[in-house]
Short mmCIF file of C-alpha atoms and ligand atoms in Angstrom, two decimals:
data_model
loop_
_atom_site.label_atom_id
_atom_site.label_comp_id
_atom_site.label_asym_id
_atom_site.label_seq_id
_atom_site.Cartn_x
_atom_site.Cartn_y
_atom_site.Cartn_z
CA UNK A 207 143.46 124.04 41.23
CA UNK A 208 143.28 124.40 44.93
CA UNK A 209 139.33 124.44 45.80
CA UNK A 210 138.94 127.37 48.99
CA UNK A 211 142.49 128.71 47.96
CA UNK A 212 143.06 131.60 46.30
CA UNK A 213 146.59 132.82 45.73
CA UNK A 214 147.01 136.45 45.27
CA UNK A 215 149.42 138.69 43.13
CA UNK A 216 152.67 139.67 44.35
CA UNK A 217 151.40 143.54 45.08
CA UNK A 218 148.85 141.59 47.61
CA UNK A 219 151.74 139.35 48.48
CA UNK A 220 153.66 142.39 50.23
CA UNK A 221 150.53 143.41 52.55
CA UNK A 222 150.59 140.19 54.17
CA UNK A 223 147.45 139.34 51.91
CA UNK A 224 149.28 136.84 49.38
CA UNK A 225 146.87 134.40 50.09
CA UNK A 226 143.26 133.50 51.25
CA UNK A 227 142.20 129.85 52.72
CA UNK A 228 138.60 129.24 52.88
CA UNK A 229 137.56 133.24 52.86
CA UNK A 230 140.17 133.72 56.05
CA UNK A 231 142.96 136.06 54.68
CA UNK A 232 146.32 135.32 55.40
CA UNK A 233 147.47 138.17 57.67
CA UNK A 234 145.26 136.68 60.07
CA UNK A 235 146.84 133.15 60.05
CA UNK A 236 150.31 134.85 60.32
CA UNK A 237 148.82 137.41 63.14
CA UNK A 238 149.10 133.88 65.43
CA UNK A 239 152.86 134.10 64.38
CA UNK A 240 152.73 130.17 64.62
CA UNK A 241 154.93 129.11 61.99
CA UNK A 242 155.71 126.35 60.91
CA UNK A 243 151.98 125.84 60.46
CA UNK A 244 149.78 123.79 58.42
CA UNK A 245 146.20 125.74 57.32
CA UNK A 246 143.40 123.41 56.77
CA UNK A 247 140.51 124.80 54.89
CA UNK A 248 137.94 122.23 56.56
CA UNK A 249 135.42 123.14 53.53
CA UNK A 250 137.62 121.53 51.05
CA UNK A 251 138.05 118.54 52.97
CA UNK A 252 134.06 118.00 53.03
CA UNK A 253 133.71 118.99 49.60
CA UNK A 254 136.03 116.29 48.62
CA UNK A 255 134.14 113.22 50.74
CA UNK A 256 131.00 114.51 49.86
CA UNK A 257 132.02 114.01 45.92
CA UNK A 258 133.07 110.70 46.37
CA UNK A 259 129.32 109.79 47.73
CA UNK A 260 128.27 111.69 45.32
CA UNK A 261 130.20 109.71 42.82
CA UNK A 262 129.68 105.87 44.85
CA UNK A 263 125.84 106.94 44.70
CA UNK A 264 125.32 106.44 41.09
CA UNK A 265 126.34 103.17 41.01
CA UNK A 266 125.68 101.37 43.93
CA UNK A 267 122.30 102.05 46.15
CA UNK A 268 124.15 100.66 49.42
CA UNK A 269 127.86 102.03 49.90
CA UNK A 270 130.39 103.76 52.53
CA UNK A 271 133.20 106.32 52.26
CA UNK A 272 135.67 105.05 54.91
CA UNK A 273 138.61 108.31 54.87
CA UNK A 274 142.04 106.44 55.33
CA UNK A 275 142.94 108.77 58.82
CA UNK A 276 146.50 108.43 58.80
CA UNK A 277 146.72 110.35 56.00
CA UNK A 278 145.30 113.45 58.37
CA UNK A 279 144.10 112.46 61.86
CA UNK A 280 143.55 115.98 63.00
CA UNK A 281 140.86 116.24 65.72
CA UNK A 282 138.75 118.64 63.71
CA UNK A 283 139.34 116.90 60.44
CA UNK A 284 137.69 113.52 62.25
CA UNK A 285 135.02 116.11 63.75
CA UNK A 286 134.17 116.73 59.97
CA UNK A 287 133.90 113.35 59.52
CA UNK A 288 131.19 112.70 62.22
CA UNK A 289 129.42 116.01 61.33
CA UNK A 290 129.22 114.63 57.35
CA UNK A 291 128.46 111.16 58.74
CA UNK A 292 131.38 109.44 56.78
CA UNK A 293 133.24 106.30 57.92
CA UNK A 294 136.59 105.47 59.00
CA UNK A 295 139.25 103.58 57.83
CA UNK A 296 142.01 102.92 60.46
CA UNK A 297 145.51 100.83 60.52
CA UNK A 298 145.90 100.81 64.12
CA UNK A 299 144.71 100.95 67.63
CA UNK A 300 146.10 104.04 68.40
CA UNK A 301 143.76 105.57 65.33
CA UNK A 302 140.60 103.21 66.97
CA UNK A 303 141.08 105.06 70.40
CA UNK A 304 141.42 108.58 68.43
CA UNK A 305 138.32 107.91 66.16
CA UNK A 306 136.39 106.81 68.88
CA UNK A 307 137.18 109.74 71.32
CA UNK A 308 136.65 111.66 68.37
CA UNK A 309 132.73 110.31 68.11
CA UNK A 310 133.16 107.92 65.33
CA UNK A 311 130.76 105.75 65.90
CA UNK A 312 132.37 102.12 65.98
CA UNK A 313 129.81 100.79 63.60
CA UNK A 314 131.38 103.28 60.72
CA UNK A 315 135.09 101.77 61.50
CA UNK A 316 137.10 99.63 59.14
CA UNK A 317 140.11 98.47 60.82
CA UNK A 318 142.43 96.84 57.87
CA UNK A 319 146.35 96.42 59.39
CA UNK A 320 149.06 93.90 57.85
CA UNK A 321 150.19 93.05 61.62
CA UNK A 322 147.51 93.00 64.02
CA UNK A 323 147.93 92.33 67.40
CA UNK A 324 145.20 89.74 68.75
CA UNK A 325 145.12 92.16 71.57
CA UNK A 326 143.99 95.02 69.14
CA UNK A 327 141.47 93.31 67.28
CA UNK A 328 139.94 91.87 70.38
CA UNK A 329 139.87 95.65 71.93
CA UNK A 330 137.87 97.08 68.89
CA UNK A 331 135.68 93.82 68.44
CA UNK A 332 134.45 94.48 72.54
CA UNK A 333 134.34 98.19 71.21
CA UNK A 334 131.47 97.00 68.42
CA UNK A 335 133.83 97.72 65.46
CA UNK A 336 131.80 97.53 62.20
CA UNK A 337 134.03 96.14 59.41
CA UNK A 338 137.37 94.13 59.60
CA UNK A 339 140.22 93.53 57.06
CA UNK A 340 142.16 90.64 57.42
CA UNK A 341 145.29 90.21 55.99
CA UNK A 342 146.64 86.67 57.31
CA UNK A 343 145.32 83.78 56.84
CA UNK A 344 146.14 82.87 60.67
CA UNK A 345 144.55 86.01 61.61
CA UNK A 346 141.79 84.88 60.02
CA UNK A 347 141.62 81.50 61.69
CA UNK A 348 142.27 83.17 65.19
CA UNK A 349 139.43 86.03 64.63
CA UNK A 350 136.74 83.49 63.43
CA UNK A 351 137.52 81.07 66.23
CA UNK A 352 136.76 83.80 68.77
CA UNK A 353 133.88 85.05 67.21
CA UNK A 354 132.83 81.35 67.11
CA UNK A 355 132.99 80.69 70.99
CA UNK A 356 129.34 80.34 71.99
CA UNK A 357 129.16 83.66 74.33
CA UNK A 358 130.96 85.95 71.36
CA UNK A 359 128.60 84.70 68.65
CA UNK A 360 125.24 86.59 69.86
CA UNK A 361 127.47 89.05 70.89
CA UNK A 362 129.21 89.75 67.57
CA UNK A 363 128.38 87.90 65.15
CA UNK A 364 125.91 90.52 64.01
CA UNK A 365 128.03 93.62 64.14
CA UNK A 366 131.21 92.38 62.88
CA UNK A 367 131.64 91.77 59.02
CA UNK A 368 134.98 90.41 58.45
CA UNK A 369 136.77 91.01 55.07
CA UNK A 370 139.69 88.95 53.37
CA UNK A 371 142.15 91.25 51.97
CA UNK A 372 143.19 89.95 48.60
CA UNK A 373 146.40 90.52 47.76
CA UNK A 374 145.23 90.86 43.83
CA UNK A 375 149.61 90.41 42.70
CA UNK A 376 149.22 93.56 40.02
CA UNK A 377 151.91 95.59 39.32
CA UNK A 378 151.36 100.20 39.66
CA UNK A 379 152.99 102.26 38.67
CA UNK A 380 153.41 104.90 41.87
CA UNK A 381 156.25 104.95 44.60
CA UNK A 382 157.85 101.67 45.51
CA UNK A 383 157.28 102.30 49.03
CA UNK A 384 153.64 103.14 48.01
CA UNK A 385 152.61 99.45 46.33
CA UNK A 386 150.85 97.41 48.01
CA UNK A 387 149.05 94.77 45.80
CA UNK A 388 152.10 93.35 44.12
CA UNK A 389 153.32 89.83 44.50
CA UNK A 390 156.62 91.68 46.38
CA UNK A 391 154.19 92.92 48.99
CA UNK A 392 153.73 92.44 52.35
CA UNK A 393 149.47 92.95 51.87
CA UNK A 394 147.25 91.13 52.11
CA UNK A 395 146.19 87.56 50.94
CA UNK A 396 146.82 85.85 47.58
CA UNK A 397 143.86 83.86 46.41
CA UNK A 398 145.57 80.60 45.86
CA UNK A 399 146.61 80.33 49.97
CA UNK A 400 142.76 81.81 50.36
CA UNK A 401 141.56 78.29 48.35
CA UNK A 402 144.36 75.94 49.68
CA UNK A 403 143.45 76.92 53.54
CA UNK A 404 139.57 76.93 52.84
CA UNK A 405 139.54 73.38 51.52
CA UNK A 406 141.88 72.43 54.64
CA UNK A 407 139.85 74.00 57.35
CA UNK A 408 136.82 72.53 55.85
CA UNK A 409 137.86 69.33 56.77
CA UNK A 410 138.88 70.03 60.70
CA UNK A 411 134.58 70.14 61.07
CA UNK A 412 132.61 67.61 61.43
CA UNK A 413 129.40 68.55 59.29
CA UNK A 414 129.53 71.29 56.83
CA UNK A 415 126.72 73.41 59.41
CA UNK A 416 129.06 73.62 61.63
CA UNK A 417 132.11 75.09 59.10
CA UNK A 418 129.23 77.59 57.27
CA UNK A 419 128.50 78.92 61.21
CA UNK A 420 131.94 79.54 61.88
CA UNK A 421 132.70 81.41 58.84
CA UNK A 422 129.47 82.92 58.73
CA UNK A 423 131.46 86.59 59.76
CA UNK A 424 133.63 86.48 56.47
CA UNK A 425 131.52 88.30 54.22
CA UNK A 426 133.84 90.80 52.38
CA UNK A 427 136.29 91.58 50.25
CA UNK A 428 138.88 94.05 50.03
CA UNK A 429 142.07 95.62 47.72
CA UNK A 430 143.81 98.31 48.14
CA UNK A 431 146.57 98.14 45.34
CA UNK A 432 148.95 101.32 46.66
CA UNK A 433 148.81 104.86 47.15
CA UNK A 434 149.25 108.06 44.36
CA UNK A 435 148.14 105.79 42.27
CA UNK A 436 148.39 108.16 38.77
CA UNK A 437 146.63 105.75 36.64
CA UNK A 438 143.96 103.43 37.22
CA UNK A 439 143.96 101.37 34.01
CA UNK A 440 144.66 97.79 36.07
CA UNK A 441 140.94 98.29 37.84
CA UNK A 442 140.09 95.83 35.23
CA UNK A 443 142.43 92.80 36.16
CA UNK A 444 142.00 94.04 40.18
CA UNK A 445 138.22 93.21 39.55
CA UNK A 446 138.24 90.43 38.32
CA UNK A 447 140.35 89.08 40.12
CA UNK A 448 137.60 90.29 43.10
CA UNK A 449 135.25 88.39 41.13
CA UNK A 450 137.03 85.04 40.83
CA UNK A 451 137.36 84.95 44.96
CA UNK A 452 133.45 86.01 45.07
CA UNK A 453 132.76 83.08 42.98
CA UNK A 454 135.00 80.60 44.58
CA UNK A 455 133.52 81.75 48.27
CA UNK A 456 129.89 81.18 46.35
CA UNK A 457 130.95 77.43 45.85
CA UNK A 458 132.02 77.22 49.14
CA UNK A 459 128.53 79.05 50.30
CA UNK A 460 130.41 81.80 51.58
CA UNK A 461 128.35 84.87 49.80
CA UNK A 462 129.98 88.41 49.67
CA UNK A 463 127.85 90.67 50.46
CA UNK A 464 130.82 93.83 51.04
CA UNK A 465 133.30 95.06 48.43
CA UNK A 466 135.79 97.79 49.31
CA UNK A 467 138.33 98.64 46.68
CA UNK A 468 140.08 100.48 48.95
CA UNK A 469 142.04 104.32 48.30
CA UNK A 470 145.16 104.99 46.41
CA UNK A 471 143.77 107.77 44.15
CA UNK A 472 146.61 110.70 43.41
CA UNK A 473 146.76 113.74 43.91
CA UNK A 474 149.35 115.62 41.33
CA UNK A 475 151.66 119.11 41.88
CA UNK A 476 149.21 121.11 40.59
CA UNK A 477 146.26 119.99 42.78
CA UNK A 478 143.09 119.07 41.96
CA UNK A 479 140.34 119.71 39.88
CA UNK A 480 137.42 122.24 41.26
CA UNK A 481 134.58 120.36 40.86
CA UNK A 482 136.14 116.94 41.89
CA UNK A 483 136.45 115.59 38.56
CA UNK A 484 138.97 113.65 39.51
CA UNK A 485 137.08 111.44 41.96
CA UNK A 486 134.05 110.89 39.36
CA UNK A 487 136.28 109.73 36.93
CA UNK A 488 137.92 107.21 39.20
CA UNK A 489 134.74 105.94 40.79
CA UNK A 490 133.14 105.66 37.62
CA UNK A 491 136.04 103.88 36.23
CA UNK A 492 136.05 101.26 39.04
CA UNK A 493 132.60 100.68 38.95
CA UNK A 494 131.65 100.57 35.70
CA UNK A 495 134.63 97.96 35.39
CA UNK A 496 133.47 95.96 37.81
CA UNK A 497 129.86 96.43 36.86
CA UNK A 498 130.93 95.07 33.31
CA UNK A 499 132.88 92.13 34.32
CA UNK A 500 130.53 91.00 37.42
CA UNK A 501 127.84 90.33 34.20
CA UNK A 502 130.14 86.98 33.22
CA UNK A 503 129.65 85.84 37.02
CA UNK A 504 125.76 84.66 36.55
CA UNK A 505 125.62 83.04 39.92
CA UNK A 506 127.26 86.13 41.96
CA UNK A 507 124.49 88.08 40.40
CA UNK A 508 121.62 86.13 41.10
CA UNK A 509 122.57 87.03 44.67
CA UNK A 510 123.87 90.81 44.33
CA UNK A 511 120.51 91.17 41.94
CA UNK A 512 120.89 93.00 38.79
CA UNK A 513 120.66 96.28 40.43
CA UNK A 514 123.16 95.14 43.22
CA UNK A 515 120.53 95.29 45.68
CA UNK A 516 122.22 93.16 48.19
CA UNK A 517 125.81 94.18 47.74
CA UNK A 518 127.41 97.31 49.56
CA UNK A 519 130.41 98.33 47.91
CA UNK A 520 133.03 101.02 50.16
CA UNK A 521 135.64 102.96 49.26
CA UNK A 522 138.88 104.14 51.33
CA UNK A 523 140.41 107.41 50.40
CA UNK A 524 142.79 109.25 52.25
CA UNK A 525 145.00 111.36 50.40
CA UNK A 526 142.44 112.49 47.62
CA UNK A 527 140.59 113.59 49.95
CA UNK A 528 143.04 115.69 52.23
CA UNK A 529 145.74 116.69 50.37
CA UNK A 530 144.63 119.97 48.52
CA UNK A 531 142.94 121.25 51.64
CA UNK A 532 146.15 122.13 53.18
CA UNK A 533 148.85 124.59 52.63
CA UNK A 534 152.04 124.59 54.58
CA UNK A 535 154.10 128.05 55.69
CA UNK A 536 157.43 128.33 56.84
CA UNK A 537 159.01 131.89 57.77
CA UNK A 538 162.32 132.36 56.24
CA UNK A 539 165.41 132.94 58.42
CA UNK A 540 168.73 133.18 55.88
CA UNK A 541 169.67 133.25 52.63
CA UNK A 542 173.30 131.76 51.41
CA UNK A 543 174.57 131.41 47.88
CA UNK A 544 177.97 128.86 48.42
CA UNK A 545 178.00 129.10 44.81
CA UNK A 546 176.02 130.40 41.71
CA UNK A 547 174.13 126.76 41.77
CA UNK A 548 174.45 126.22 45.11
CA UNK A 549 171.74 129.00 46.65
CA UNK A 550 170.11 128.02 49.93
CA UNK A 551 167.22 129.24 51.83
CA UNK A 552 167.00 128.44 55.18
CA UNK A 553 163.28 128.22 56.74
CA UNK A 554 162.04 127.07 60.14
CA UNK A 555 160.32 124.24 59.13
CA UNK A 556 162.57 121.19 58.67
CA UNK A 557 161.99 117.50 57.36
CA UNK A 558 160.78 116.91 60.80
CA UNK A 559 157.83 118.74 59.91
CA UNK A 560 157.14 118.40 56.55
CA UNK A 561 158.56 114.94 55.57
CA UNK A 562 157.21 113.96 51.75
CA UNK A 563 160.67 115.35 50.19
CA UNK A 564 162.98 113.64 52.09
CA UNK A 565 161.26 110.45 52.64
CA UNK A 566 159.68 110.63 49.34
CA UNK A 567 161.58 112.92 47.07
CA UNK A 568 158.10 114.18 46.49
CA UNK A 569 157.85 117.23 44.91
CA UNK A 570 155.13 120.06 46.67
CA UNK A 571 154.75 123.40 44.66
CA UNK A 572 156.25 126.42 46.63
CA UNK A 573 155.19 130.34 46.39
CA UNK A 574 156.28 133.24 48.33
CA UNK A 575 153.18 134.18 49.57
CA UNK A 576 154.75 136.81 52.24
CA UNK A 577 157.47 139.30 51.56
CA UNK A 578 158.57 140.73 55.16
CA UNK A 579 160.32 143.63 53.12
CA UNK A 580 157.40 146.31 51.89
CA UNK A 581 159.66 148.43 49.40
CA UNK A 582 161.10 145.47 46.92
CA UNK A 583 163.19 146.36 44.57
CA UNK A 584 163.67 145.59 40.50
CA UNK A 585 165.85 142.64 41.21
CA UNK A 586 163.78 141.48 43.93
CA UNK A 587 161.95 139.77 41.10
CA UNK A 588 164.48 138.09 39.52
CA UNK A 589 163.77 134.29 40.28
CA UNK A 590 166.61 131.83 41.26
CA UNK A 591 167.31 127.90 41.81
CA UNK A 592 166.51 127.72 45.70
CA UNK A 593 166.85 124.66 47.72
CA UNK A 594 165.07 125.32 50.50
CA UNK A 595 166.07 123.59 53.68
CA UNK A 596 165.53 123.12 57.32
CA UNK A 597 167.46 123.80 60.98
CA UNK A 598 167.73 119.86 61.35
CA UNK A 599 171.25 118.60 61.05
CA UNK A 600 171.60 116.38 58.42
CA UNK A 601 171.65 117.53 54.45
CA UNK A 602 168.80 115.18 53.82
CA UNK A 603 166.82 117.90 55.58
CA UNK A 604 165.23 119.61 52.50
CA UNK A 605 161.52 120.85 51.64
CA UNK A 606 162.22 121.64 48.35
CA UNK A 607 165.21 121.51 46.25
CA UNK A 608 165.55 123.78 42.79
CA UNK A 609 162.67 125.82 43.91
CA UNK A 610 161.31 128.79 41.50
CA UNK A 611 161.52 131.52 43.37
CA UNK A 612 162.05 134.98 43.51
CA UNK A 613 164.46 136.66 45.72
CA UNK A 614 164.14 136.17 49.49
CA UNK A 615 164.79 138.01 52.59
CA UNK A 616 164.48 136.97 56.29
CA UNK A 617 160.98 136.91 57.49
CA UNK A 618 159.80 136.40 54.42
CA UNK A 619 156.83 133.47 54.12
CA UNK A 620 156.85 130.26 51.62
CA UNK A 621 153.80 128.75 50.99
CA UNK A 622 153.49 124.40 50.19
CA UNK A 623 150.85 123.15 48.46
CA UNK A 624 149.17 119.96 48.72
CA UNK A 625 150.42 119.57 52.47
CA UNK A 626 147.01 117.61 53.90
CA UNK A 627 147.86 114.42 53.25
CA UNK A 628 150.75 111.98 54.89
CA UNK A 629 152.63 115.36 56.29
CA UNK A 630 151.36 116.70 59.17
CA UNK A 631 150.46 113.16 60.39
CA UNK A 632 154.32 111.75 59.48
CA UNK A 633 155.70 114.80 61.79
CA UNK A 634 158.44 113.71 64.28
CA UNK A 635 159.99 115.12 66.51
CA UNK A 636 163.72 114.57 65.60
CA UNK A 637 166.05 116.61 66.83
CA UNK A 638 163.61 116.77 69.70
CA UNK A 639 161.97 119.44 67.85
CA UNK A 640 158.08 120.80 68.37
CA UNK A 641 155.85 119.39 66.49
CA UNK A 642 154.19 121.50 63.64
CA UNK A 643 150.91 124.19 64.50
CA UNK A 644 148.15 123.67 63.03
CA UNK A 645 145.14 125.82 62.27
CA UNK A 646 141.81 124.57 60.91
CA UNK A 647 139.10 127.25 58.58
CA UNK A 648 135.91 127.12 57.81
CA UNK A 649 133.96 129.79 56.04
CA UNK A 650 136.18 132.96 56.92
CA UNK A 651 136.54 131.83 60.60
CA UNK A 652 139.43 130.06 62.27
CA UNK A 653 138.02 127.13 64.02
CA UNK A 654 140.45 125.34 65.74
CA UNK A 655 144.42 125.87 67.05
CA UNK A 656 146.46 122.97 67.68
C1 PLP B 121 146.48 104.00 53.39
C2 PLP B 121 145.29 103.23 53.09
C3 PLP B 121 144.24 103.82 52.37
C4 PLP B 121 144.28 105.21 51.82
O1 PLP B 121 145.15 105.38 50.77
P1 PLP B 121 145.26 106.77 49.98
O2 PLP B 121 146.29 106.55 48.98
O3 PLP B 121 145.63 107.81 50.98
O4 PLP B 121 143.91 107.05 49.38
C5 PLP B 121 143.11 103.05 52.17
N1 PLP B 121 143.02 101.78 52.63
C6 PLP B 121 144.01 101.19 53.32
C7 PLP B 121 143.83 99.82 53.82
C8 PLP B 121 145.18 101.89 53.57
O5 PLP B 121 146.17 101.30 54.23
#
């Protein structure tokens, strides 16, 4: 299911009408003869945030939706964002200075980041950034002195709320490249430095006052275990371990008062469910684990309240969010069979532009949504093994490889699916080629041109 897609049937494919993205039909899209283009139904991308509220709502009165922007930092996505009054979540300065040109307001930004530059965080602290992840405990020590220093503290000690990222050490199953709560990875903190360098710093002050004031900002916690995550059945273990770092900061007076478990949900080849089913189920799973296990931690209750009153818990999806919303088209240009196997298609798009199957080997559903030739023939339909592949020289260049698909002729158009997330905002420019178009659609009218 592609929510605000519709693909058509092939008679409708060979009038330039194969497909229709958010009610704007796709003659249009190719009458810009911008290809290769990404198509952004801006629609889908709200109805996908708004579910996760929708979804956060039920179980917790106070929460945030932070959408992870590197997985799709496009200006008019972000302008969605402000419109729908989401928050941010943002790995590096470069995305601070884009969502704050792009009228994020700074109180809505969660800057998390594995290697931080003091000069960064210091830039978005003076900028009044909202929510902080630390992932070091020496970042930790150098952000909490400087919010310490007598002029900083009125300054920001109210805006900033500083969150230890716990490195939770559970194994997913998902991409290596895409773990990133596992004892092997380079996130965030694992609870047993967290304890060893409280009870240390603890002792460097001179009355317990004056250690409470200075680590009066850390007041959250936060996991993000990996990305495409496909199952979510170690919430469980994630939460509690959550919990056993709430209650330890409790006995050091340190009381949580933020929990943000972070993205990672997946997004598989055939899309995503219509009415974001998806989403609810994953919520609901997280929270009703966590709801569950919080009920053995007495004393972290007694300050959440039984109806979590004083807790606001945050969530950080990127991908789920974007990835549907987006369809990727790429004109063909030749055709060459070196062998019966061996058939290639080439397109104008290249890894360049569309990266998840060579850095991935991820696998994005193709169509022919286009055929350039308006008298096909019998055999026309006969479908074939295609790898399709791009003008950039090296044979790792490839957007899809064993394709479906019927027979192709220059000009024709191929349509990728799922192309919103961690595609258009990996582009490079290798080869010293252009970057990708894109083209943003909202209720039958083209919005935006990039
Ligand atoms: C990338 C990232 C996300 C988003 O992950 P998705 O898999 O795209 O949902 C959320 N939080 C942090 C800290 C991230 O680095």
């Amino acid at each position: 299911m592609r929510p605000f897609i519709s693909l058509k049937s092939i008679e409708e494919r060979i009038n330039g009408e194969g497909l229709e993205i958010d009610a704007v039909p796709l003659a249009q899209i190719l009458a810009l003869d911008k290809t290769p283009v990404y198509v952004t139904s801006l629609n889908a991308v709200s109805q996908r945030l708004n579910k996760y509220k929708e979804a956060l709502s039920c179980h917790f009165m106070h929460n945030e939706i932070f959408y992870a922007m590197k997985a799709n930092f496009a200006t008019p996505i972000l302008k969605t964002i402000v419109k729908e009054d989401f928050g941010i979540d943002i790995v590096s300065i470069g995305e601070w200075r884009k969502a704050i040109a792009s009228g994020i307001h700074p109180k809505k930004i969660c800057f998390a980041g594995v290697g931080k530059k003091e000069t960064e965080w210091k830039e978005a602290l003076l900028g009044g950034l909202g929510n902080l992840s630390v992932e070091h405990l020496t970042e930790l020590s150098d952000i909490l002195d400087f919010l310490y220093k007598e002029k900083n503290l009125n300054s920001f000690e109210k805006k900033v709320l500083v969150s230890l990222r716990l490195n939770p050490a559970v194994e997913v199953e998902t991409h290596p490249h895409l773990k990133t709560g596992a004892l092997n990875s380079k996130f965030g903190i694992l609870y047993e430095h967290f304890q060893t360098w409280l009870k240390a710093k603890k002792l460097q002050f001179t009355s317990e006052d004056l250690f409470l004031k200075w680590i009066n900002p850390l007041k959250g916690i936060h996991v993000h275990i990996g990305s495409q995550l496909t199952e979510n059945s170690i919430f469980p273990l994630v939460v509690k371990k959550v919990l056993d770092c709430a209650h330890f900061m409790y006995e050091n007076k340190i009381f949580v008062q933020h929990i943000d478990f972070g993205g990672g949900l997946g997004v598989g080849q055939n899309g995503v469910p219509e009415n974001g089913e998806d989403i609810f189920k994953h919520v609901h799973f997280v929270c009703n684990a966590f709801k569950e296990e919080s009920k053995k931690y007495p004393k972290l209750l007694s300050v959440w309240n039984e109806d979590y009153s004083n807790l606001s818990v945050c969530m950080e999806p990127g991908r789920s969010v974007v990835a549907s919303s987006t369809i990727f088209l790429t004109k063909v240009l030749y055709e060459k069979r070196n062998s019966v196997e061996n058939i290639f298609c080439y397109v104008d798009g290249a890894m360049n532009d569309f990266p998840r199957p060579s850095l991935y080997g991820a696998i994005h559903h193709a169509e022919l949504v286009n055929y350039n030739i308006k008298k096909l023939q019998q055999e026309d339909f006969n479908h074939f093994s295609w790898n399709v592949v791009g003008p950039v020289c090296e044979s790792g260049d490839f957007l899809a490889k064993n394709a479906i698909l019927p027979q192709i002729h220059k000009g024709d158009i191929i349509a990728f699916f799922e192309a919103g997330a961690y595609c258009r905002s990996m582009a490079s420019q290798y080869n010293l080629r252009e970057l990708p178009s894109e083209i943003f659609v909202r209720d039958g009218l083209i919005t935006d041109i990039i």
